[in-house]
Coordinates of C-alpha atoms and ligand atoms in Angstrom, one line a residue:
M1 CA 0.0 0.0 0.0
G2 CA 1.2 3.5 -0.8
E3 CA 1.4 6.2 1.7
N4 CA -2.1 7.5 1.1
G5 CA -3.6 4.1 1.2
E6 CA -3.7 4.3 -2.6
A7 CA -2.5 1.1 -4.4
Y8 CA 0.5 1.7 -6.5
L9 CA 1.5 -0.5 -9.3
L10 CA 5.0 0.2 -10.4
M11 CA 6.9 -1.3 -13.2
L12 CA 10.6 -1.8 -13.4
L13 CA 12.2 -1.6 -16.7
C14 CA 15.5 -3.5 -16.8
L15 CA 18.1 -3.4 -19.5
L16 CA 21.1 -5.5 -19.6
L17 CA 23.8 -3.2 -20.7
H18 CA 26.5 -4.3 -23.0
S19 CA 29.6 -5.4 -21.2
G20 CA 33.2 -5.7 -22.3
H21 CA 34.3 -2.1 -22.1
C22 CA 34.6 -2.0 -18.4
N23 CA 37.7 -3.3 -16.8
S24 CA 41.3 -3.4 -17.9
F25 CA 44.0 -5.9 -17.5
D26 CA 47.2 -5.9 -15.6
G27 CA 49.4 -6.7 -18.6
I28 CA 48.6 -9.1 -21.4
P29 CA 45.2 -10.7 -21.6
Y30 CA 45.1 -14.5 -21.6
D31 CA 44.2 -16.3 -24.8
Y32 CA 41.5 -18.9 -24.0
S33 CA 41.4 -20.3 -27.6
A34 CA 42.0 -24.0 -28.2
T35 CA 41.0 -26.7 -30.6
I36 CA 41.5 -30.4 -31.0
K37 CA 40.8 -30.3 -34.7
C38 CA 43.6 -31.0 -37.1
M39 CA 44.0 -28.0 -39.4
A40 CA 45.3 -27.6 -42.9
V41 CA 47.5 -24.7 -41.8
P42 CA 48.8 -23.9 -38.4
A43 CA 47.2 -20.9 -36.7
R44 CA 49.3 -17.9 -35.8
P45 CA 51.4 -18.2 -32.6
L46 CA 49.5 -17.0 -29.5
Y47 CA 51.0 -13.9 -28.0
G48 CA 53.1 -13.5 -31.1
G49 CA 55.1 -16.4 -29.7
G50 CA 55.8 -14.6 -26.4
I51 CA 59.3 -15.7 -25.2
F52 CA 59.6 -17.7 -28.5
S53 CA 59.0 -14.7 -30.8
N54 CA 61.8 -15.8 -33.2
S55 CA 59.2 -17.9 -35.2
M56 CA 61.6 -20.7 -35.8
N57 CA 60.4 -24.2 -36.9
W58 CA 61.1 -27.0 -34.5
T59 CA 61.6 -30.8 -34.8
S60 CA 61.9 -33.4 -32.1
R61 CA 65.6 -32.7 -32.0
T62 CA 65.3 -29.0 -31.3
R63 CA 66.2 -27.9 -27.7
Q64 CA 65.5 -24.4 -26.6
N65 CA 66.6 -22.9 -23.3
V66 CA 64.4 -20.5 -21.4
H67 CA 64.7 -18.9 -18.0
L68 CA 61.7 -19.8 -15.8
E69 CA 60.7 -17.8 -12.7
E70 CA 59.2 -19.4 -9.7
G71 CA 55.8 -17.9 -8.8
N72 CA 55.1 -17.0 -12.4
L73 CA 52.8 -18.9 -14.7
Y74 CA 53.6 -20.0 -18.2
A75 CA 51.1 -20.5 -21.0
F76 CA 52.4 -22.8 -23.7
S77 CA 51.2 -23.6 -27.2
A78 CA 52.4 -24.9 -30.6
W79 CA 51.2 -26.5 -33.8
V80 CA 52.5 -30.0 -34.5
Q81 CA 52.4 -32.6 -37.3
T82 CA 54.2 -35.8 -37.8
S83 CA 56.2 -37.0 -40.8
K84 CA 54.0 -40.1 -41.1
G85 CA 51.0 -41.8 -39.6
S86 CA 48.1 -40.5 -37.6
G87 CA 47.0 -40.4 -34.0
I88 CA 50.6 -40.1 -32.7
V89 CA 51.0 -38.6 -29.3
V90 CA 53.4 -35.7 -29.1
D91 CA 54.5 -34.3 -25.8
A92 CA 56.0 -30.9 -25.0
V93 CA 58.5 -31.4 -22.2
V94 CA 60.4 -29.1 -19.9
R95 CA 63.6 -30.3 -18.3
T96 CA 64.6 -28.1 -15.4
S97 CA 68.3 -27.5 -14.5
S98 CA 67.9 -30.0 -11.6
G99 CA 67.0 -32.6 -14.2
E100 CA 63.2 -32.9 -13.4
L101 CA 61.0 -33.6 -16.4
H102 CA 57.6 -31.9 -16.7
N103 CA 55.1 -32.8 -19.4
I104 CA 53.6 -29.4 -20.1
G105 CA 51.2 -30.3 -22.9
K106 CA 50.2 -33.0 -25.3
A107 CA 48.7 -33.3 -28.8
I108 CA 47.5 -36.1 -30.9
A109 CA 49.3 -35.4 -34.2
S110 CA 49.0 -36.8 -37.7
N111 CA 50.7 -36.3 -41.1
G112 CA 49.1 -33.9 -43.5
C113 CA 47.5 -31.5 -40.9
W114 CA 48.4 -29.5 -37.9
S115 CA 47.2 -30.2 -34.3
M116 CA 47.3 -27.6 -31.6
L117 CA 49.3 -28.5 -28.5
K118 CA 48.2 -26.4 -25.6
G119 CA 49.6 -26.6 -22.1
G120 CA 51.2 -24.7 -19.3
L121 CA 53.6 -24.8 -16.4
S122 CA 53.8 -23.2 -12.9
P123 CA 57.4 -23.8 -12.0
N124 CA 58.4 -24.5 -8.3
S125 CA 61.9 -23.1 -8.8
S126 CA 63.7 -20.5 -10.8
G127 CA 66.4 -21.2 -13.4
L128 CA 67.2 -22.3 -16.8
A129 CA 65.0 -25.0 -18.4
E130 CA 65.1 -26.8 -21.7
V131 CA 62.0 -27.1 -23.8
S132 CA 61.6 -29.9 -26.4
F133 CA 59.0 -32.0 -28.2
Q134 CA 58.9 -35.8 -28.0
S135 CA 57.0 -38.2 -30.2
K136 CA 55.6 -41.5 -28.7
D137 CA 56.5 -43.1 -32.1
P138 CA 60.3 -42.7 -32.4
T139 CA 60.1 -43.5 -36.2
A140 CA 57.9 -40.5 -36.9
E141 CA 59.6 -37.1 -37.1
V142 CA 57.8 -34.2 -35.4
W143 CA 57.4 -30.8 -37.1
V144 CA 56.5 -27.9 -35.0
E145 CA 55.5 -24.4 -35.9
N146 CA 54.3 -21.3 -34.2
V147 CA 55.5 -22.2 -30.7
A148 CA 54.5 -19.7 -28.0
L149 CA 55.5 -19.4 -24.4
Q150 CA 54.0 -16.5 -22.5
Q151 CA 54.9 -15.6 -19.0
F152 CA 52.4 -14.2 -16.5
T153 CA 52.7 -13.0 -13.0
M154 CA 50.3 -14.3 -10.4
K155 CA 48.8 -10.8 -10.2
Q156 CA 48.2 -10.8 -14.0
W157 CA 46.7 -14.3 -13.7
R158 CA 44.2 -13.0 -11.1
S159 CA 43.4 -10.0 -13.3
H160 CA 42.3 -12.5 -16.1
Q161 CA 40.1 -14.2 -13.6
D162 CA 38.5 -11.0 -12.3
H163 CA 37.9 -9.8 -15.9
I164 CA 36.1 -13.0 -16.9
I165 CA 34.0 -13.0 -13.7
E166 CA 32.9 -9.4 -14.5
K167 CA 32.2 -10.5 -18.1
I168 CA 30.4 -13.8 -17.7
R169 CA 29.1 -14.1 -14.2
K170 CA 27.7 -10.6 -13.8
S171 CA 25.9 -8.0 -15.8
K172 CA 25.4 -4.3 -15.4
V173 CA 21.7 -3.7 -15.1
R174 CA 19.8 -0.5 -15.6
F175 CA 16.4 -0.4 -13.8
R176 CA 13.7 2.2 -14.5
I177 CA 11.0 2.7 -12.1
V178 CA 7.8 3.8 -13.7
D179 CA 4.2 4.2 -12.6
R180 CA 1.5 1.5 -12.8
N181 CA 0.7 2.4 -16.4
G182 CA 4.3 2.2 -17.5
S183 CA 4.1 5.8 -18.7
A184 CA 5.6 8.2 -16.2
P185 CA 8.9 7.7 -14.4
V186 CA 8.8 7.6 -10.7
P187 CA 11.7 9.9 -9.7
K188 CA 14.0 9.5 -6.7
A189 CA 12.7 6.2 -5.4
S190 CA 15.0 4.2 -3.1
I191 CA 15.6 0.7 -4.1
T192 CA 17.2 -2.1 -2.1
I193 CA 18.6 -5.0 -4.2
K194 CA 19.1 -8.2 -2.3
Q195 CA 20.4 -11.4 -4.0
T196 CA 18.6 -14.5 -2.7
T197 CA 20.4 -17.1 -4.8
P198 CA 23.3 -17.0 -7.2
S199 CA 22.6 -18.9 -10.4
F200 CA 26.1 -20.3 -10.8
P201 CA 26.1 -23.8 -9.3
F202 CA 28.8 -23.9 -6.6
G203 CA 27.9 -26.8 -4.5
C204 CA 29.1 -29.6 -2.2
G205 CA 28.9 -33.4 -2.0
M206 CA 26.6 -34.9 0.6
N207 CA 26.5 -38.3 2.3
L208 CA 23.9 -40.3 4.3
H209 CA 24.9 -38.6 7.6
I210 CA 22.7 -35.7 6.5
L211 CA 19.7 -37.9 7.4
S212 CA 20.7 -38.4 11.0
S213 CA 22.4 -35.0 11.8
K214 CA 20.5 -31.9 12.3
P215 CA 23.6 -29.7 12.5
Y216 CA 24.8 -31.2 9.2
R217 CA 21.5 -30.5 7.6
H218 CA 21.6 -26.9 8.8
W219 CA 25.2 -26.5 7.8
F220 CA 24.4 -27.7 4.3
A221 CA 21.1 -26.0 3.6
S222 CA 22.3 -22.7 4.7
R223 CA 25.1 -22.7 2.1
F224 CA 24.5 -24.8 -0.9
K225 CA 21.9 -25.2 -3.7
H226 CA 23.7 -28.0 -5.6
T227 CA 25.0 -31.4 -4.6
T228 CA 26.1 -34.8 -5.5
F229 CA 25.5 -37.8 -3.2
T230 CA 29.0 -39.1 -2.8
N231 CA 28.1 -42.8 -2.5
A232 CA 24.4 -43.2 -1.9
M233 CA 23.3 -43.7 -5.5
K234 CA 26.2 -46.0 -6.5
W235 CA 25.4 -49.5 -7.4
Y236 CA 27.2 -51.0 -4.4
S237 CA 25.0 -48.9 -2.2
T238 CA 21.6 -49.5 -3.8
E239 CA 22.1 -53.3 -4.5
L240 CA 24.5 -54.7 -2.0
V241 CA 22.9 -58.1 -2.4
Q242 CA 21.9 -59.3 -5.9
G243 CA 18.2 -58.8 -6.5
Q244 CA 17.7 -56.8 -3.3
E245 CA 17.5 -53.2 -4.3
N246 CA 17.2 -50.7 -1.5
Y247 CA 16.8 -47.0 -2.3
T248 CA 15.8 -46.0 1.2
T249 CA 18.8 -43.8 1.8
P250 CA 19.1 -41.9 -1.5
D251 CA 15.3 -41.4 -1.6
A252 CA 15.4 -39.8 1.8
M253 CA 18.4 -37.6 0.8
L254 CA 16.4 -36.6 -2.3
R255 CA 13.5 -35.6 -0.2
F256 CA 15.7 -33.4 1.9
C257 CA 17.1 -31.8 -1.2
K258 CA 13.7 -31.1 -2.7
K259 CA 12.6 -29.5 0.5
H260 CA 15.5 -27.1 0.3
N261 CA 15.6 -26.6 -3.4
I262 CA 18.9 -28.3 -3.7
S263 CA 19.7 -29.6 -7.3
I264 CA 21.3 -33.0 -7.5
R265 CA 23.9 -34.4 -10.0
G266 CA 23.3 -38.1 -10.1
H267 CA 26.4 -40.1 -9.3
N268 CA 26.9 -42.7 -10.8
V269 CA 25.1 -45.2 -12.9
F270 CA 28.3 -47.3 -13.5
W271 CA 31.9 -47.1 -12.3
D272 CA 34.4 -48.7 -14.7
N273 CA 36.9 -49.6 -11.9
P274 CA 36.7 -53.4 -11.3
K275 CA 37.3 -52.8 -7.6
C276 CA 34.3 -50.6 -7.2
Q277 CA 31.6 -53.1 -8.3
P278 CA 29.2 -54.7 -5.8
Q279 CA 31.0 -57.9 -4.7
W280 CA 28.5 -60.1 -6.5
V281 CA 29.0 -58.3 -9.9
K282 CA 32.8 -58.7 -9.9
N283 CA 32.7 -62.2 -11.3
L284 CA 29.8 -61.8 -13.7
T285 CA 30.6 -62.2 -17.4
G286 CA 28.9 -62.2 -20.8
E287 CA 25.2 -62.3 -21.0
E288 CA 24.7 -62.5 -17.3
L289 CA 26.6 -59.2 -16.8
R290 CA 24.9 -57.6 -19.8
E291 CA 21.4 -58.3 -18.4
T292 CA 22.4 -57.3 -14.9
A293 CA 23.8 -54.0 -16.1
A294 CA 20.7 -53.3 -18.1
E295 CA 18.6 -53.9 -15.0
R296 CA 20.8 -51.5 -13.0
M297 CA 20.5 -48.9 -15.6
N298 CA 16.7 -49.2 -15.9
S299 CA 16.3 -49.2 -12.2
V300 CA 18.3 -46.2 -11.1
V301 CA 17.7 -43.9 -14.1
S302 CA 14.0 -44.5 -14.2
R303 CA 13.7 -44.1 -10.5
Y304 CA 15.2 -40.6 -10.5
R305 CA 13.9 -39.5 -13.9
G306 CA 13.0 -35.8 -13.8
E307 CA 14.6 -35.4 -10.3
L308 CA 18.3 -34.8 -11.3
I309 CA 20.2 -32.2 -13.3
A310 CA 22.9 -34.6 -14.4
W311 CA 24.0 -38.2 -14.4
D312 CA 27.6 -39.4 -14.3
V313 CA 26.8 -42.3 -16.6
V314 CA 30.2 -44.0 -16.6
N315 CA 32.7 -43.0 -14.0
E316 CA 36.4 -43.2 -14.7
N317 CA 36.2 -45.0 -18.1
L318 CA 39.5 -43.6 -19.2
H319 CA 41.5 -45.2 -16.3
F320 CA 39.4 -48.4 -16.1
S321 CA 37.4 -50.7 -18.4
F322 CA 35.5 -53.2 -16.3
F323 CA 32.5 -53.1 -18.6
E324 CA 34.4 -52.7 -21.9
D325 CA 36.6 -55.7 -21.0
R326 CA 33.5 -57.9 -20.5
L327 CA 30.9 -56.4 -22.8
G328 CA 32.9 -55.0 -25.7
K329 CA 34.5 -51.7 -26.5
N330 CA 31.2 -50.0 -27.1
A331 CA 29.9 -50.6 -23.6
S332 CA 30.1 -47.0 -22.4
A333 CA 28.6 -45.7 -25.6
E334 CA 25.7 -48.1 -25.2
F335 CA 25.2 -47.0 -21.6
F336 CA 25.0 -43.4 -22.6
G337 CA 22.4 -44.2 -25.3
R338 CA 20.3 -46.2 -23.0
A339 CA 20.4 -43.6 -20.2
H340 CA 19.2 -41.0 -22.7
E341 CA 16.3 -43.2 -23.8
I342 CA 15.1 -43.5 -20.2
D343 CA 15.6 -39.8 -19.2
R344 CA 15.5 -37.5 -22.2
N345 CA 16.2 -34.3 -20.3
V346 CA 19.0 -35.1 -17.9
R347 CA 22.5 -34.1 -18.9
L348 CA 24.9 -37.1 -19.2
F349 CA 28.5 -36.8 -18.1
M350 CA 31.7 -38.8 -18.4
N351 CA 33.5 -38.2 -15.1
E352 CA 37.3 -38.6 -14.6
Y353 CA 40.1 -37.7 -12.3
N354 CA 43.5 -36.3 -13.3
T355 CA 41.9 -34.4 -16.1
V356 CA 43.2 -31.0 -15.1
E357 CA 45.1 -31.7 -11.9
N358 CA 48.0 -33.7 -13.1
N359 CA 50.2 -33.1 -16.1
G360 CA 51.9 -36.5 -15.5
D361 CA 48.9 -38.6 -16.3
D362 CA 48.7 -39.5 -20.0
T363 CA 45.5 -41.6 -19.7
A364 CA 43.2 -38.8 -18.7
H365 CA 44.8 -35.9 -20.6
P366 CA 42.3 -33.6 -22.3
V367 CA 43.0 -34.8 -25.8
N368 CA 42.4 -38.4 -24.7
Y369 CA 39.2 -37.5 -22.8
L370 CA 37.8 -35.5 -25.7
R371 CA 38.7 -38.2 -28.2
R372 CA 37.0 -40.9 -26.1
F373 CA 33.9 -38.8 -25.4
G374 CA 33.7 -37.8 -29.0
E375 CA 33.6 -41.4 -30.0
I376 CA 30.8 -42.1 -27.4
L377 CA 28.7 -39.2 -28.6
A378 CA 29.3 -40.2 -32.3
Y379 CA 28.0 -43.7 -31.6
P380 CA 24.9 -44.4 -33.6
G381 CA 21.9 -43.0 -31.7
N382 CA 23.9 -40.8 -29.3
E383 CA 24.2 -37.7 -31.5
R384 CA 21.5 -35.7 -29.7
I385 CA 22.4 -36.6 -26.2
P386 CA 22.7 -33.5 -23.9
A387 CA 26.2 -34.2 -22.7
G388 CA 28.6 -32.7 -20.2
I389 CA 32.2 -33.0 -19.3
G390 CA 32.9 -34.0 -15.7
L391 CA 36.3 -33.2 -14.3
Q392 CA 36.6 -34.6 -10.8
S393 CA 39.5 -32.2 -9.9
S394 CA 40.0 -34.4 -6.9
S395 CA 43.7 -35.4 -7.3
F396 CA 45.6 -32.2 -6.7
G397 CA 47.2 -33.8 -3.7
H398 CA 48.5 -31.4 -1.1
G399 CA 51.1 -29.7 -3.3
K400 CA 50.9 -26.4 -5.1
P401 CA 48.3 -26.7 -8.0
D402 CA 49.7 -26.0 -11.4
L403 CA 47.2 -23.4 -12.5
A404 CA 48.8 -22.8 -15.8
Y405 CA 48.4 -26.4 -16.8
M406 CA 44.8 -26.5 -15.3
R407 CA 43.7 -23.5 -17.3
S408 CA 45.1 -24.9 -20.6
G409 CA 43.2 -28.1 -19.9
L410 CA 40.0 -26.2 -19.3
D411 CA 40.6 -24.3 -22.6
L412 CA 40.9 -27.7 -24.4
Y413 CA 37.8 -29.2 -22.8
G414 CA 36.0 -26.0 -23.5
S415 CA 36.7 -26.4 -27.2
M416 CA 34.2 -29.2 -27.5
G417 CA 31.4 -26.7 -26.7
L418 CA 29.9 -28.8 -23.9
P419 CA 29.2 -27.7 -20.4
L420 CA 32.2 -28.3 -18.1
W421 CA 31.8 -29.1 -14.5
L422 CA 34.4 -29.6 -11.8
T423 CA 32.6 -32.4 -10.1
E424 CA 34.5 -33.5 -7.0
V425 CA 36.9 -30.7 -6.1
S426 CA 39.2 -31.7 -3.3
V427 CA 42.6 -30.8 -1.9
D428 CA 44.5 -33.0 0.5
Q429 CA 45.3 -31.9 4.1
G430 CA 48.4 -29.9 4.4
P431 CA 49.7 -26.5 5.6
H432 CA 48.4 -24.7 2.5
Q433 CA 45.1 -26.6 2.0
G434 CA 42.9 -23.5 2.2
E435 CA 45.1 -21.4 -0.1
Y436 CA 45.3 -24.1 -2.7
L437 CA 41.6 -24.8 -2.5
E438 CA 40.9 -21.2 -3.1
Q439 CA 43.2 -21.1 -6.2
I440 CA 41.5 -24.1 -7.7
L441 CA 38.0 -22.8 -7.1
R442 CA 38.9 -19.4 -8.5
E443 CA 40.4 -21.0 -11.6
G444 CA 37.2 -23.0 -12.2
Y445 CA 34.8 -20.2 -11.4
S446 CA 36.5 -17.8 -13.7
H447 CA 36.9 -20.0 -16.7
P448 CA 34.5 -19.2 -19.5
A449 CA 33.6 -22.8 -20.2
V450 CA 33.0 -23.9 -16.6
E451 CA 29.3 -24.1 -15.7
G452 CA 29.3 -25.6 -12.3
I453 CA 31.5 -26.7 -9.4
I454 CA 30.9 -29.3 -6.7
M455 CA 33.4 -29.9 -3.9
F456 CA 33.8 -33.3 -2.3
G457 CA 34.1 -32.1 1.3
G458 CA 32.0 -31.4 4.3
P459 CA 31.9 -31.4 8.1
E460 CA 34.1 -33.7 10.2
E461 CA 31.0 -35.1 11.8
A462 CA 29.9 -36.6 8.5
G463 CA 33.3 -38.3 8.1
Y464 CA 34.9 -35.8 5.7
K465 CA 38.5 -36.5 6.7
E466 CA 40.4 -35.0 3.7
L467 CA 38.6 -31.8 2.7
T468 CA 37.1 -31.0 6.1
L469 CA 35.2 -27.8 6.0
A470 CA 33.9 -27.7 9.5
D471 CA 35.1 -29.4 12.7
Y472 CA 33.1 -31.5 15.2
E473 CA 31.6 -28.3 16.7
F474 CA 30.7 -27.1 13.2
S475 CA 33.2 -24.3 13.4
N476 CA 34.8 -23.6 10.1
T477 CA 38.2 -25.0 9.3
E478 CA 40.6 -22.8 7.2
A479 CA 39.2 -24.5 4.1
G480 CA 35.7 -23.9 5.3
D481 CA 36.5 -20.2 5.7
V482 CA 37.7 -20.1 2.1
V483 CA 34.4 -21.6 0.9
D484 CA 32.3 -19.2 2.9
R485 CA 34.3 -16.3 1.7
L486 CA 33.9 -17.3 -1.9
L487 CA 30.2 -18.0 -1.4
G488 CA 30.0 -14.4 -0.2
E489 CA 32.2 -12.9 -2.9
W490 CA 30.3 -14.6 -5.8
K491 CA 27.0 -13.1 -4.7
S492 CA 26.0 -9.5 -5.0
P493 CA 26.1 -7.6 -1.7
I494 CA 22.9 -5.9 -0.6
T495 CA 22.8 -2.8 -2.8
E496 CA 21.1 0.4 -2.0
A497 CA 20.4 2.8 -4.8
E498 CA 18.4 5.8 -5.6
A499 CA 16.6 6.4 -8.9
D500 CA 17.3 9.6 -10.7
E501 CA 14.8 12.2 -11.9
E502 CA 14.0 9.9 -14.8
G503 CA 13.5 6.9 -12.6
F504 CA 16.8 5.2 -13.7
C505 CA 19.3 3.5 -11.6
E506 CA 22.1 1.1 -12.3
A507 CA 23.8 -1.8 -10.6
S508 CA 26.4 -4.4 -11.5
L509 CA 25.0 -7.7 -10.3
F510 CA 25.7 -11.4 -10.3
Y511 CA 23.3 -13.6 -12.2
G512 CA 20.6 -15.1 -10.0
D513 CA 17.5 -14.5 -8.0
Y514 CA 16.8 -11.2 -6.3
D515 CA 14.3 -9.5 -4.1
I516 CA 14.0 -5.8 -4.9
A517 CA 12.3 -3.5 -2.5
V518 CA 11.2 -0.1 -3.8
R519 CA 10.4 2.9 -1.6
K520 CA 8.9 5.9 -3.3
A521 CA 10.5 9.3 -2.5
G522 CA 9.1 10.5 0.8
A523 CA 7.5 7.1 1.7
N524 CA 8.8 5.7 4.9
S525 CA 7.9 2.1 4.1
V526 CA 8.4 -0.2 1.2
T527 CA 6.1 0.6 -1.6
S528 CA 6.7 -2.6 -3.6
L529 CA 8.6 -5.8 -3.2
I530 CA 9.5 -7.6 -6.4
S531 CA 11.1 -10.9 -7.1
Y532 CA 13.4 -10.7 -10.1
K533 CA 15.6 -13.2 -11.9
L534 CA 18.7 -11.8 -13.6
S535 CA 19.5 -14.4 -16.2
S536 CA 22.0 -14.5 -19.0
A537 CA 19.6 -16.2 -21.3
P538 CA 19.7 -14.6 -24.8
G539 CA 16.7 -12.5 -25.8
E540 CA 16.2 -11.2 -22.4
T541 CA 17.7 -7.8 -22.9
A542 CA 14.6 -5.9 -21.7
V543 CA 12.5 -7.2 -18.8
H544 CA 9.4 -5.7 -17.4
L545 CA 8.6 -6.5 -13.9
R546 CA 5.1 -5.9 -12.5
V547 CA 5.3 -4.5 -9.1
G548 CA 2.6 -5.5 -6.6
D549 CA 0.8 -3.0 -4.4
Ligands
NAG4 C1 58.6 -22.9 -41.2 O1 58.0 -23.8 -42.1 C2 57.0 -23.2 -43.0 C3 56.5 -24.3 -43.9 O2 55.7 -25.1 -43.2 C4 57.7 -22.1 -43.8 O3 56.7 -21.4 -44.6 C5 58.4 -21.1 -42.9 O4 59.1 -20.2 -43.7 C6 59.3 -21.8 -42.0 N1 59.9 -20.8 -41.0 C7 61.2 -20.7 -40.7 C8 61.5 -19.7 -39.8 O5 62.0 -21.5 -41.2
NAG5 C1 -3.2 5.2 -15.6 O1 -4.1 5.3 -16.7 C2 -5.4 5.4 -16.3 C3 -6.3 5.3 -17.5 O2 -5.6 5.1 -18.7 C4 -5.6 6.7 -15.6 O3 -7.0 6.9 -15.2 C5 -4.7 6.8 -14.4 O4 -4.8 8.1 -13.8 C6 -3.3 6.5 -14.8 N1 -2.5 6.4 -13.6 C7 -1.4 7.0 -13.5 C8 -0.7 6.7 -12.1 O5 -0.9 7.7 -14.3
NAG6 C1 17.0 -50.6 3.4 O1 18.0 -49.7 3.8 C2 17.6 -49.0 5.0 C3 18.7 -48.0 5.3 O2 20.0 -48.5 5.3 C4 17.5 -50.0 6.1 O3 17.1 -49.4 7.3 C5 16.5 -51.1 5.7 O4 16.4 -52.1 6.7 C6 16.8 -51.7 4.4 N1 15.7 -52.5 3.9 C7 15.8 -53.8 3.6 C8 14.6 -54.5 3.2 O5 16.9 -54.4 3.8
NAG7 C1 12.0 -23.3 -3.6 O1 11.8 -22.8 -4.9 C2 10.4 -22.5 -5.1 C3 10.2 -22.1 -6.5 O2 11.3 -21.3 -7.0 C4 10.0 -21.4 -4.1 O3 8.6 -21.1 -4.2 C5 10.3 -21.9 -2.7 O4 10.0 -20.9 -1.8 C6 11.7 -22.4 -2.5 N1 11.9 -23.0 -1.2 C7 12.9 -22.8 -0.5 C8 13.0 -23.5 0.8 O5 13.9 -22.0 -0.8
NAG8 C1 35.6 -64.4 -8.2 O1 36.6 -65.1 -8.9 C2 37.8 -65.2 -8.2 C3 38.8 -65.9 -9.1 O2 38.7 -65.4 -10.4 C4 37.5 -66.1 -7.0 O3 38.7 -66.2 -6.2 C5 36.4 -65.5 -6.1 O4 36.1 -66.4 -5.1 C6 35.2 -65.2 -6.9 N1 34.3 -64.5 -6.1 C7 33.0 -64.7 -6.1 C8 32.2 -63.8 -5.2 O5 32.5 -65.6 -6.7
NAG9 C1 31.2 -50.6 -31.9 O1 30.3 -49.7 -32.6 C2 30.7 -49.4 -33.9 C3 29.8 -48.4 -34.4 O2 28.5 -48.8 -34.4 C4 30.7 -50.7 -34.7 O3 31.2 -50.4 -36.0 C5 31.6 -51.8 -34.1 O4 31.5 -53.0 -34.8 C6 31.3 -51.9 -32.6 N1 32.3 -52.8 -32.0 C7 32.0 -53.8 -31.2 C8 33.1 -54.5 -30.6 O5 30.8 -54.0 -30.9
NAG10 C1 55.7 -28.4 -7.5 O1 55.8 -29.0 -6.2 C2 54.7 -29.9 -5.9 C3 54.9 -30.4 -4.5 O2 54.7 -29.3 -3.6 C4 54.6 -31.0 -6.9 O3 53.5 -31.8 -6.6 C5 54.5 -30.4 -8.3 O4 54.6 -31.5 -9.2 C6 55.6 -29.5 -8.5 N1 55.4 -28.9 -9.8 C7 56.3 -28.5 -10.6 C8 55.9 -27.9 -11.9 O5 57.5 -28.7 -10.4

């Protein structure tokens, strides 16, 4: 009600202003481009070659010395081809003066076209280092052109992150407050903009202790809107004994989530690690396993149809091959096809570890992941599957994360055009756990291709021993403080603004849900309270909000 008992109906006119002109970099912007396509001609060197601006051509015999500075981050790229063959793995390698070898990037190269090799390195020590290329097939010569090595300071690296956050997670919004008929502006109204929920999914794993612990429930629901059940949906949890399915626990967890509007990534339909099958499945073969797996698929995917935002359909099928070994090499592809038949809307993920965390793991390197997932999605019938790339990000250990390598990996994964999620982010206990966790979360949140982050951590009471976010008394650990600080930072602060004479006011806001309170000039109580969703969906450049009385 207005101040004279008269019912006002206000309208808010909202325009998303064009962004991109706003903030500047500290130094050189980062080049996020990447491709796994083999091209007829190599693209120009990124950064004009950076440290390697001499535009020389390399072979696998070329050695180049560079001085690397500890604390700086190095983005590396090149275009490679082999003198013969196809599908040949080529590594870019750095040997430090102490003799350590670091694989800083990898490409799958062929003869007749150029493949991009993209990578990076965050050195632990300063000094001279030797860069070279190695072919996994020693009989194939490697030709390399347009090599680039660009150095960034940590401060510059952060400025890239902050720039992307401004650009893709936020928007500058102009509101106009007009009268009930939408004709006359209402000048000088005060508005209070309060974000209720950010739209970026930054969530946390959850386990069955949530059902028995009220403090855990409160701890979770007061922070997160997205989750993954760490074990409760796995086959070994739902069918411990053959033929005796029991969904009591995940069903109850699902009810808790629904009550609190917490979205769930389903995890997982199958796990390709032979050790992680229900005991009774381990020795099944042939038709028996095929039928049993089909029953599992039908059971769990049908049960949660419409309830989940994602399924990890096959977990860790790069490192392991339990089902492929027994059912044929198309097993994963068939599982994806079947899951899609049962639930048409849920996004289907491959989910792997060491995909961005570890430059030493050849198996789960981005180019291998993308090649494998590309095959699965090209399998007859799978072409229209809504797919997603699941990067567990759980094996950083307790050492300093290599952010340069991580970002180059995200660039490559992003080149497939599918949503990327960091699905199980964790850092081991150690003196720098909080600091390293923050670095990893920031790198994910600020990458243009990343659409969601789930951590695998939680309170000590629930058994989270590695990434413990709260102690037995539910006081934050250092890592818990980091998480709470980032939850706060990635949400708009309560913003007070005053409309001008024309009814306009502007604010820079994170995407998500808002409550907006409008008080007309001179009124001493709120005239209107509006719910508003700021979304990045295209075509929503002008939104009219009807304001209640
Ligand atoms: C590198 O090789 C390309 C042909 O692939 C050639 O055009 C170019 O001149 C070479 N560059 C140098 C510096 O030798
Ligand atoms: C809105 O329009 C109606 C009729 O078109 C008019 O009677 C009324 O006075 C207008 N209200 C305002 C606040 O301008
Ligand atoms: C199913 O699981 C729940 C929770 O663990 C347990 O309480 C219940 O006894 C189980 N039901 C059967 C039939 O085993
Ligand atoms: C959940 O979302 C619905 C619809 O957006 C909303 O009406 C309801 O208030 C929300 N509940 C909670 C507990 O946030
Ligand atoms: C599975 O097979 C192994 C040998 O291949 C055997 O030792 C084990 O007892 C079998 N387990 C079951 C549950 O049948
Ligand atoms: C796998 O699928 C492909 C494509 O349909 C087919 O050509 C191939 O024969 C299949 N392989 C096996 C082992 O089933
Ligand atoms: C840096 O040191 C950590 C251990 O703290 C190690 O895990 C990592 O591989 C090292 N990285 C490089 C690039 O040397």
